[in-house]
């Protein structure tokens, strides 16, 4: 059993903060007949002349319903990138605390650690791309505040075993961040349904992948109310703009459309996976729970260049831990996948 206390985790300066409160925070709910002369806005209608709702109430209410949780367990940010940065700034004391990441994985965890002057302790995944529990538990010390689990993992595409995540949740007094950017493409369930069981569980998601809205920048964070309250204290008041709130609300109100696109991408992923078995230069394709496939080829640098010359941009992951000579293919449309397969088969 863990001995979890949010007060032991929050940075002392953050614990002391009062959240910035705009007048609009207090009066938004009271209706449109109010005269708003409080925020030095321009009164002439442009559709966006007013500041956005700092708590994104309409959007959160819809997301709360979709996920069967309360809106007070949700924080929204300018992409997951902002959500992750807020976590660092709320819980990690620069020059003192550390986090644990599990390469090969999403690069932003390390970038944000470096920006915030937080030590990033790396514990490589095992050969089958699962968390190495013994090594992680050995690496934790009194200043370890967060462990980042990306599941399904980028760039490997696999989900982490449930029992491994459980064991970490049950043995770590800091925050376990599960980045579920690709969860909608996965056969695994989201951990959101387990939020009530673990006070140290934080889940991040995004509208950038399965929802097809990378351009609006919307990141989601789900956690116990005590954690969300801390993040709310330090987020910029208007971090999610009005256009983003409007477009996101529109999109999540059209889940039939979103789900049809996800199903289509999952089909195309399977088509690509099968086709790759017949490409001479491909040595191995890794099964994927995401909208991309990692493949091992004979010579990643050479094949990357050749595909570029054929007008196809992919990601070369050869310098990542455990990923020598690998390329990552994002699943595109049927036509794009056909083009990729044809190009791969033509490589000399
Ligand atoms: C793409 C991706 C994200 C998305 O980040 P946004 O800032 O929300 O666009 C988050 N995590 C992982 C692992 C990703 O691959």
Short mmCIF file of C-alpha atoms and ligand atoms in Angstrom, two decimals:
data_model
loop_
_atom_site.label_atom_id
_atom_site.label_comp_id
_atom_site.label_asym_id
_atom_site.label_seq_id
_atom_site.Cartn_x
_atom_site.Cartn_y
_atom_site.Cartn_z
CA UNK A 1 0.00 0.00 0.00
CA UNK A 2 1.20 3.47 -0.72
CA UNK A 3 1.29 6.36 1.67
CA UNK A 4 0.03 9.05 -0.67
CA UNK A 5 -0.37 12.63 0.43
CA UNK A 6 -0.72 15.35 -2.19
CA UNK A 7 0.68 17.92 0.26
CA UNK A 8 4.02 16.11 0.26
CA UNK A 9 4.20 16.40 -3.51
CA UNK A 10 3.22 19.97 -4.31
CA UNK A 11 6.05 22.51 -4.53
CA UNK A 12 5.97 24.75 -1.44
CA UNK A 13 5.54 27.97 -3.48
CA UNK A 14 2.62 26.42 -5.37
CA UNK A 15 0.98 25.23 -2.15
CA UNK A 16 0.95 28.85 -0.96
CA UNK A 17 -0.55 30.30 -4.17
CA UNK A 18 -4.07 31.60 -4.52
CA UNK A 19 -5.35 31.00 -8.05
CA UNK A 20 -5.74 34.11 -10.18
CA UNK A 21 -9.43 34.88 -10.42
CA UNK A 22 -10.90 37.03 -13.15
CA UNK A 23 -14.20 38.80 -12.52
CA UNK A 24 -15.60 36.63 -15.27
CA UNK A 25 -14.89 33.50 -13.18
CA UNK A 26 -17.48 34.67 -10.70
CA UNK A 27 -20.17 36.04 -12.98
CA UNK A 28 -20.11 33.88 -16.10
CA UNK A 29 -22.88 31.65 -14.82
CA UNK A 30 -25.36 34.43 -14.09
CA UNK A 31 -26.46 35.02 -17.65
CA UNK A 32 -26.18 37.18 -20.73
CA UNK A 33 -28.27 40.12 -19.56
CA UNK A 34 -25.34 41.30 -17.44
CA UNK A 35 -23.35 44.32 -18.58
CA UNK A 36 -19.69 43.33 -18.70
CA UNK A 37 -17.44 46.33 -18.13
CA UNK A 38 -14.86 44.46 -16.07
CA UNK A 39 -12.20 43.09 -18.38
CA UNK A 40 -11.40 45.94 -20.77
CA UNK A 41 -12.76 43.93 -23.66
CA UNK A 42 -14.06 45.55 -26.84
CA UNK A 43 -17.89 45.55 -26.77
CA UNK A 44 -18.34 45.24 -30.55
CA UNK A 45 -19.24 41.77 -31.76
CA UNK A 46 -16.58 39.79 -33.58
CA UNK A 47 -17.72 36.44 -32.11
CA UNK A 48 -14.48 36.37 -30.16
CA UNK A 49 -14.44 39.82 -28.54
CA UNK A 50 -14.99 38.29 -25.08
CA UNK A 51 -12.43 36.30 -23.10
CA UNK A 52 -13.12 32.57 -23.16
CA UNK A 53 -14.52 30.64 -20.20
CA UNK A 54 -11.41 29.98 -18.07
CA UNK A 55 -12.94 26.74 -16.77
CA UNK A 56 -14.31 25.56 -20.17
CA UNK A 57 -17.55 24.49 -18.50
CA UNK A 58 -19.54 23.41 -21.58
CA UNK A 59 -16.71 21.36 -23.02
CA UNK A 60 -15.79 19.77 -19.69
CA UNK A 61 -19.39 18.88 -19.02
CA UNK A 62 -19.52 16.91 -22.29
CA UNK A 63 -16.14 15.25 -21.65
CA UNK A 64 -17.25 14.37 -18.12
CA UNK A 65 -20.37 12.65 -19.46
CA UNK A 66 -18.37 10.75 -22.08
CA UNK A 67 -15.96 9.45 -19.46
CA UNK A 68 -18.42 8.93 -16.59
CA UNK A 69 -16.50 11.18 -14.20
CA UNK A 70 -17.09 14.57 -12.64
CA UNK A 71 -15.93 17.78 -14.39
CA UNK A 72 -13.87 18.58 -11.27
CA UNK A 73 -11.62 15.65 -12.23
CA UNK A 74 -10.73 17.25 -15.59
CA UNK A 75 -8.18 19.87 -16.55
CA UNK A 76 -7.82 21.10 -20.13
CA UNK A 77 -4.71 22.58 -21.67
CA UNK A 78 -3.20 24.00 -24.84
CA UNK A 79 -2.31 20.50 -26.07
CA UNK A 80 -0.99 17.69 -23.83
CA UNK A 81 2.28 19.56 -23.98
CA UNK A 82 0.86 22.27 -21.72
CA UNK A 83 -0.75 19.73 -19.40
CA UNK A 84 2.58 17.90 -18.99
CA UNK A 85 4.41 21.17 -18.40
CA UNK A 86 1.88 22.16 -15.71
CA UNK A 87 2.52 18.84 -13.96
CA UNK A 88 6.25 19.55 -13.85
CA UNK A 89 5.73 23.09 -12.60
CA UNK A 90 3.24 22.06 -9.91
CA UNK A 91 5.10 19.11 -8.45
CA UNK A 92 8.82 19.22 -9.28
CA UNK A 93 11.24 21.58 -7.54
CA UNK A 94 13.93 22.68 -10.07
CA UNK A 95 17.42 21.49 -9.27
CA UNK A 96 16.13 19.10 -6.63
CA UNK A 97 13.40 16.70 -7.75
CA UNK A 98 13.49 14.02 -10.42
CA UNK A 99 11.14 12.12 -12.72
CA UNK A 100 11.45 8.69 -14.35
CA UNK A 101 10.84 8.09 -18.04
CA UNK A 102 11.06 4.83 -19.97
CA UNK A 103 12.84 5.11 -23.32
CA UNK A 104 12.19 4.58 -26.11
CA UNK A 105 9.24 6.89 -25.58
CA UNK A 106 7.69 10.26 -26.36
CA UNK A 107 10.38 12.94 -26.45
CA UNK A 108 8.46 15.72 -24.70
CA UNK A 109 8.85 14.26 -21.20
CA UNK A 110 12.59 14.78 -21.40
CA UNK A 111 12.33 18.15 -23.16
CA UNK A 112 10.05 19.44 -20.41
CA UNK A 113 12.31 17.99 -17.70
CA UNK A 114 15.26 19.86 -19.23
CA UNK A 115 13.31 23.13 -19.58
CA UNK A 116 12.19 22.94 -15.95
CA UNK A 117 15.63 21.89 -14.69
CA UNK A 118 14.34 18.56 -13.38
CA UNK A 119 16.52 15.46 -13.44
CA UNK A 120 15.18 12.88 -15.89
CA UNK A 121 16.07 9.33 -14.81
CA UNK A 122 15.78 6.95 -17.71
CA UNK A 123 14.97 3.28 -17.23
CA UNK A 124 14.95 1.52 -20.58
CA UNK A 125 12.01 -0.67 -21.50
CA UNK A 126 12.66 -4.40 -21.73
CA UNK A 127 13.31 -5.99 -25.13
CA UNK A 128 9.58 -6.57 -25.55
CA UNK A 129 8.98 -2.87 -24.79
CA UNK A 130 7.48 -3.36 -21.32
CA UNK A 131 8.38 -1.40 -18.14
CA UNK A 132 11.27 -2.93 -16.26
CA UNK A 133 9.68 -2.96 -12.79
CA UNK A 134 12.67 -4.00 -10.67
CA UNK A 135 14.84 -1.33 -12.22
CA UNK A 136 12.16 1.38 -11.90
CA UNK A 137 11.56 0.58 -8.23
CA UNK A 138 15.32 0.69 -7.63
CA UNK A 139 15.57 4.08 -9.34
CA UNK A 140 12.89 5.78 -7.22
CA UNK A 141 14.18 7.91 -4.35
CA UNK A 142 12.71 10.48 -1.96
CA UNK A 143 12.83 13.18 -4.66
CA UNK A 144 11.11 11.18 -7.40
CA UNK A 145 7.84 12.98 -8.07
CA UNK A 146 6.49 11.53 -11.32
CA UNK A 147 6.83 8.43 -13.50
CA UNK A 148 5.71 8.76 -17.12
CA UNK A 149 4.07 5.72 -18.70
CA UNK A 150 3.11 6.17 -22.33
CA UNK A 151 0.56 3.49 -23.16
CA UNK A 152 0.14 2.74 -26.01
CA UNK A 153 3.75 3.82 -26.27
CA UNK A 154 5.18 6.11 -28.92
CA UNK A 155 7.19 5.01 -30.96
CA UNK A 156 6.82 1.28 -30.22
CA UNK A 157 3.01 1.13 -30.55
CA UNK A 158 2.38 -1.42 -27.78
CA UNK A 159 0.31 -1.01 -24.62
CA UNK A 160 1.94 -1.72 -21.26
CA UNK A 161 0.76 -4.80 -19.35
CA UNK A 162 -1.99 -3.98 -16.87
CA UNK A 163 -0.31 -5.82 -13.98
CA UNK A 164 2.91 -3.81 -14.44
CA UNK A 165 1.03 -0.50 -14.29
CA UNK A 166 -0.91 -1.75 -11.28
CA UNK A 167 2.24 -2.69 -9.45
CA UNK A 168 3.69 0.78 -10.00
CA UNK A 169 0.47 2.47 -8.88
CA UNK A 170 0.56 0.39 -5.72
CA UNK A 171 4.20 1.01 -4.90
CA UNK A 172 4.92 4.65 -5.68
CA UNK A 173 4.04 7.63 -3.48
CA UNK A 174 4.44 10.10 -6.33
CA UNK A 175 2.32 10.54 -9.45
CA UNK A 176 1.98 7.89 -12.13
CA UNK A 177 1.23 9.75 -15.36
CA UNK A 178 -0.31 7.51 -18.02
CA UNK A 179 -0.17 9.23 -21.39
CA UNK A 180 -3.09 7.83 -23.38
CA UNK A 181 -2.62 9.89 -26.54
CA UNK A 182 -3.34 6.75 -28.62
CA UNK A 183 -5.88 5.01 -26.40
CA UNK A 184 -8.72 5.34 -28.93
CA UNK A 185 -6.84 3.13 -31.39
CA UNK A 186 -6.13 0.52 -28.74
CA UNK A 187 -7.80 -2.74 -27.82
CA UNK A 188 -6.93 -1.90 -24.20
CA UNK A 189 -9.28 0.06 -21.91
CA UNK A 190 -8.50 3.55 -20.69
CA UNK A 191 -7.36 3.82 -17.06
CA UNK A 192 -9.95 6.56 -16.47
CA UNK A 193 -12.33 4.01 -14.94
CA UNK A 194 -9.67 3.32 -12.25
CA UNK A 195 -9.31 6.93 -11.13
CA UNK A 196 -11.27 6.35 -7.93
CA UNK A 197 -8.99 3.48 -6.92
CA UNK A 198 -5.69 5.37 -7.13
CA UNK A 199 -5.10 8.84 -5.66
CA UNK A 200 -1.73 8.97 -7.47
CA UNK A 201 -3.07 8.25 -10.97
CA UNK A 202 -2.99 10.97 -13.63
CA UNK A 203 -4.17 10.29 -17.17
CA UNK A 204 -3.50 12.54 -20.13
CA UNK A 205 -5.24 12.38 -23.48
CA UNK A 206 -5.39 14.65 -26.51
CA UNK A 207 -7.64 15.63 -29.40
CA UNK A 208 -4.56 15.66 -31.65
CA UNK A 209 -4.68 12.05 -32.84
CA UNK A 210 -7.92 10.02 -32.87
CA UNK A 211 -10.08 13.15 -32.89
CA UNK A 212 -8.22 14.67 -35.82
CA UNK A 213 -7.74 18.09 -34.23
CA UNK A 214 -3.99 18.61 -33.80
CA UNK A 215 -4.45 22.15 -35.11
CA UNK A 216 -6.69 23.40 -32.31
CA UNK A 217 -4.34 22.25 -29.50
CA UNK A 218 -6.45 20.57 -26.85
CA UNK A 219 -4.93 18.33 -24.19
CA UNK A 220 -6.91 16.58 -21.47
CA UNK A 221 -5.90 15.63 -17.96
CA UNK A 222 -7.94 13.34 -15.70
CA UNK A 223 -7.07 12.92 -12.02
CA UNK A 224 -8.39 13.14 -8.48
CA UNK A 225 -9.91 16.51 -7.64
CA UNK A 226 -7.01 17.35 -5.27
CA UNK A 227 -4.53 17.05 -8.13
CA UNK A 228 -6.70 18.99 -10.59
CA UNK A 229 -7.11 21.80 -8.04
CA UNK A 230 -3.34 22.21 -7.82
CA UNK A 231 -3.01 22.38 -11.61
CA UNK A 232 -5.86 24.90 -11.79
CA UNK A 233 -3.95 27.18 -9.44
CA UNK A 234 -1.03 27.54 -11.83
CA UNK A 235 -2.60 27.33 -15.29
CA UNK A 236 -2.84 30.57 -17.27
CA UNK A 237 -6.46 31.71 -16.82
CA UNK A 238 -7.35 31.68 -20.53
CA UNK A 239 -5.15 28.79 -21.66
CA UNK A 240 -7.82 27.22 -23.90
CA UNK A 241 -9.06 29.77 -26.41
CA UNK A 242 -12.68 30.28 -27.46
CA UNK A 243 -12.28 28.84 -30.97
CA UNK A 244 -10.68 25.68 -29.57
CA UNK A 245 -13.46 25.23 -27.02
CA UNK A 246 -16.09 25.68 -29.71
CA UNK A 247 -14.52 23.34 -32.27
CA UNK A 248 -13.75 20.69 -29.65
CA UNK A 249 -17.30 20.75 -28.30
CA UNK A 250 -18.60 20.38 -31.81
CA UNK A 251 -16.35 17.41 -32.48
CA UNK A 252 -17.10 15.50 -29.28
CA UNK A 253 -20.79 15.99 -29.98
CA UNK A 254 -20.24 14.04 -33.21
CA UNK A 255 -18.80 10.83 -31.85
CA UNK A 256 -20.32 8.71 -34.64
CA UNK A 257 -18.11 10.51 -37.10
CA UNK A 258 -15.03 10.29 -34.87
CA UNK A 259 -15.57 6.58 -34.23
CA UNK A 260 -16.02 5.84 -37.94
CA UNK A 261 -12.69 7.51 -38.69
CA UNK A 262 -10.97 5.60 -35.90
CA UNK A 263 -12.36 2.31 -37.22
CA UNK A 264 -11.13 3.21 -40.69
CA UNK A 265 -7.62 3.99 -39.43
CA UNK A 266 -7.50 0.75 -37.44
CA UNK A 267 -8.48 -1.14 -40.63
CA UNK A 268 -5.76 0.64 -42.59
CA UNK A 269 -3.25 -0.14 -39.85
CA UNK A 270 -4.02 -3.83 -40.25
CA UNK A 271 -3.77 -3.58 -44.04
CA UNK A 272 -0.37 -1.91 -43.68
CA UNK A 273 0.82 -4.46 -41.11
CA UNK A 274 -0.03 -7.37 -43.43
CA UNK A 275 1.50 -5.70 -46.46
CA UNK A 276 4.74 -5.06 -44.60
CA UNK A 277 5.21 -8.82 -44.15
CA UNK A 278 5.89 -8.96 -47.87
CA UNK A 279 8.40 -6.15 -48.16
CA UNK A 280 11.95 -7.42 -48.62
CA UNK A 281 13.64 -4.52 -46.82
CA UNK A 282 11.41 -4.90 -43.73
CA UNK A 283 12.89 -7.27 -41.14
CA UNK A 284 10.15 -6.96 -38.54
CA UNK A 285 6.94 -5.04 -37.91
CA UNK A 286 5.85 -4.46 -34.33
CA UNK A 287 2.15 -5.03 -33.55
CA UNK A 288 0.47 -1.69 -32.84
CA UNK A 289 -2.28 -0.40 -30.58
CA UNK A 290 -1.85 3.07 -32.07
CA UNK A 291 -2.19 4.86 -35.42
CA UNK A 292 1.37 4.10 -36.48
CA UNK A 293 3.59 1.08 -36.96
CA UNK A 294 7.23 0.74 -35.98
CA UNK A 295 9.23 -1.40 -38.39
CA UNK A 296 12.78 -2.67 -38.37
CA UNK A 297 14.43 -2.43 -41.76
CA UNK A 298 17.82 -3.40 -43.15
CA UNK A 299 19.15 0.18 -43.21
CA UNK A 300 16.91 2.88 -41.71
CA UNK A 301 18.93 5.91 -42.86
CA UNK A 302 19.07 4.68 -46.44
CA UNK A 303 15.40 3.70 -46.64
CA UNK A 304 14.34 6.96 -44.99
CA UNK A 305 16.20 8.96 -47.66
CA UNK A 306 14.82 6.84 -50.49
CA UNK A 307 11.23 7.30 -49.32
CA UNK A 308 11.82 11.04 -48.96
CA UNK A 309 13.00 11.13 -52.58
CA UNK A 310 9.73 9.46 -53.52
CA UNK A 311 7.85 12.21 -51.67
CA UNK A 312 6.94 10.20 -48.58
CA UNK A 313 7.86 11.65 -45.18
CA UNK A 314 8.13 9.16 -42.33
CA UNK A 315 9.97 9.18 -39.01
CA UNK A 316 13.41 7.66 -38.64
CA UNK A 317 13.75 6.30 -35.09
CA UNK A 318 17.10 4.61 -35.51
CA UNK A 319 18.89 6.67 -32.82
CA UNK A 320 16.34 5.80 -30.10
CA UNK A 321 17.09 3.19 -27.45
CA UNK A 322 16.18 -0.36 -28.63
CA UNK A 323 15.13 1.09 -32.01
CA UNK A 324 18.20 0.60 -34.18
CA UNK A 325 17.24 0.62 -37.85
CA UNK A 326 13.60 1.34 -37.19
CA UNK A 327 11.20 3.61 -39.03
CA UNK A 328 7.80 4.77 -37.83
CA UNK A 329 4.94 4.92 -40.32
CA UNK A 330 1.84 6.90 -39.42
CA UNK A 331 -1.36 5.29 -40.71
CA UNK A 332 -2.85 7.57 -43.37
CA UNK A 333 -5.70 7.17 -45.82
CA UNK A 334 -6.13 4.05 -47.95
CA UNK A 335 -4.53 5.89 -50.88
CA UNK A 336 -1.58 7.05 -48.80
CA UNK A 337 -0.99 3.54 -47.46
CA UNK A 338 -1.10 2.12 -50.98
CA UNK A 339 1.45 4.68 -52.09
CA UNK A 340 3.71 3.83 -49.14
CA UNK A 341 3.51 0.08 -49.78
CA UNK A 342 4.19 0.54 -53.49
CA UNK A 343 7.19 2.76 -52.74
CA UNK A 344 8.56 0.31 -50.16
CA UNK A 345 8.26 -2.60 -52.58
CA UNK A 346 10.12 -0.68 -55.26
CA UNK A 347 13.17 0.13 -53.13
CA UNK A 348 16.45 -1.22 -54.52
C1 LIG B 1 1.20 13.07 -30.25
C2 LIG B 1 1.37 12.81 -28.80
C3 LIG B 1 0.81 13.66 -27.85
C4 LIG B 1 0.00 14.84 -28.30
O1 LIG B 1 0.44 16.02 -27.78
P1 LIG B 1 -0.46 17.33 -28.03
O2 LIG B 1 0.36 18.39 -27.39
O3 LIG B 1 -1.76 17.09 -27.31
O4 LIG B 1 -0.64 17.48 -29.50
C5 LIG B 1 0.94 13.35 -26.51
N1 LIG B 1 1.62 12.25 -26.12
C6 LIG B 1 2.16 11.41 -27.00
C7 LIG B 1 2.84 10.19 -26.54
C8 LIG B 1 2.06 11.67 -28.36
O5 LIG B 1 2.64 10.83 -29.24
#
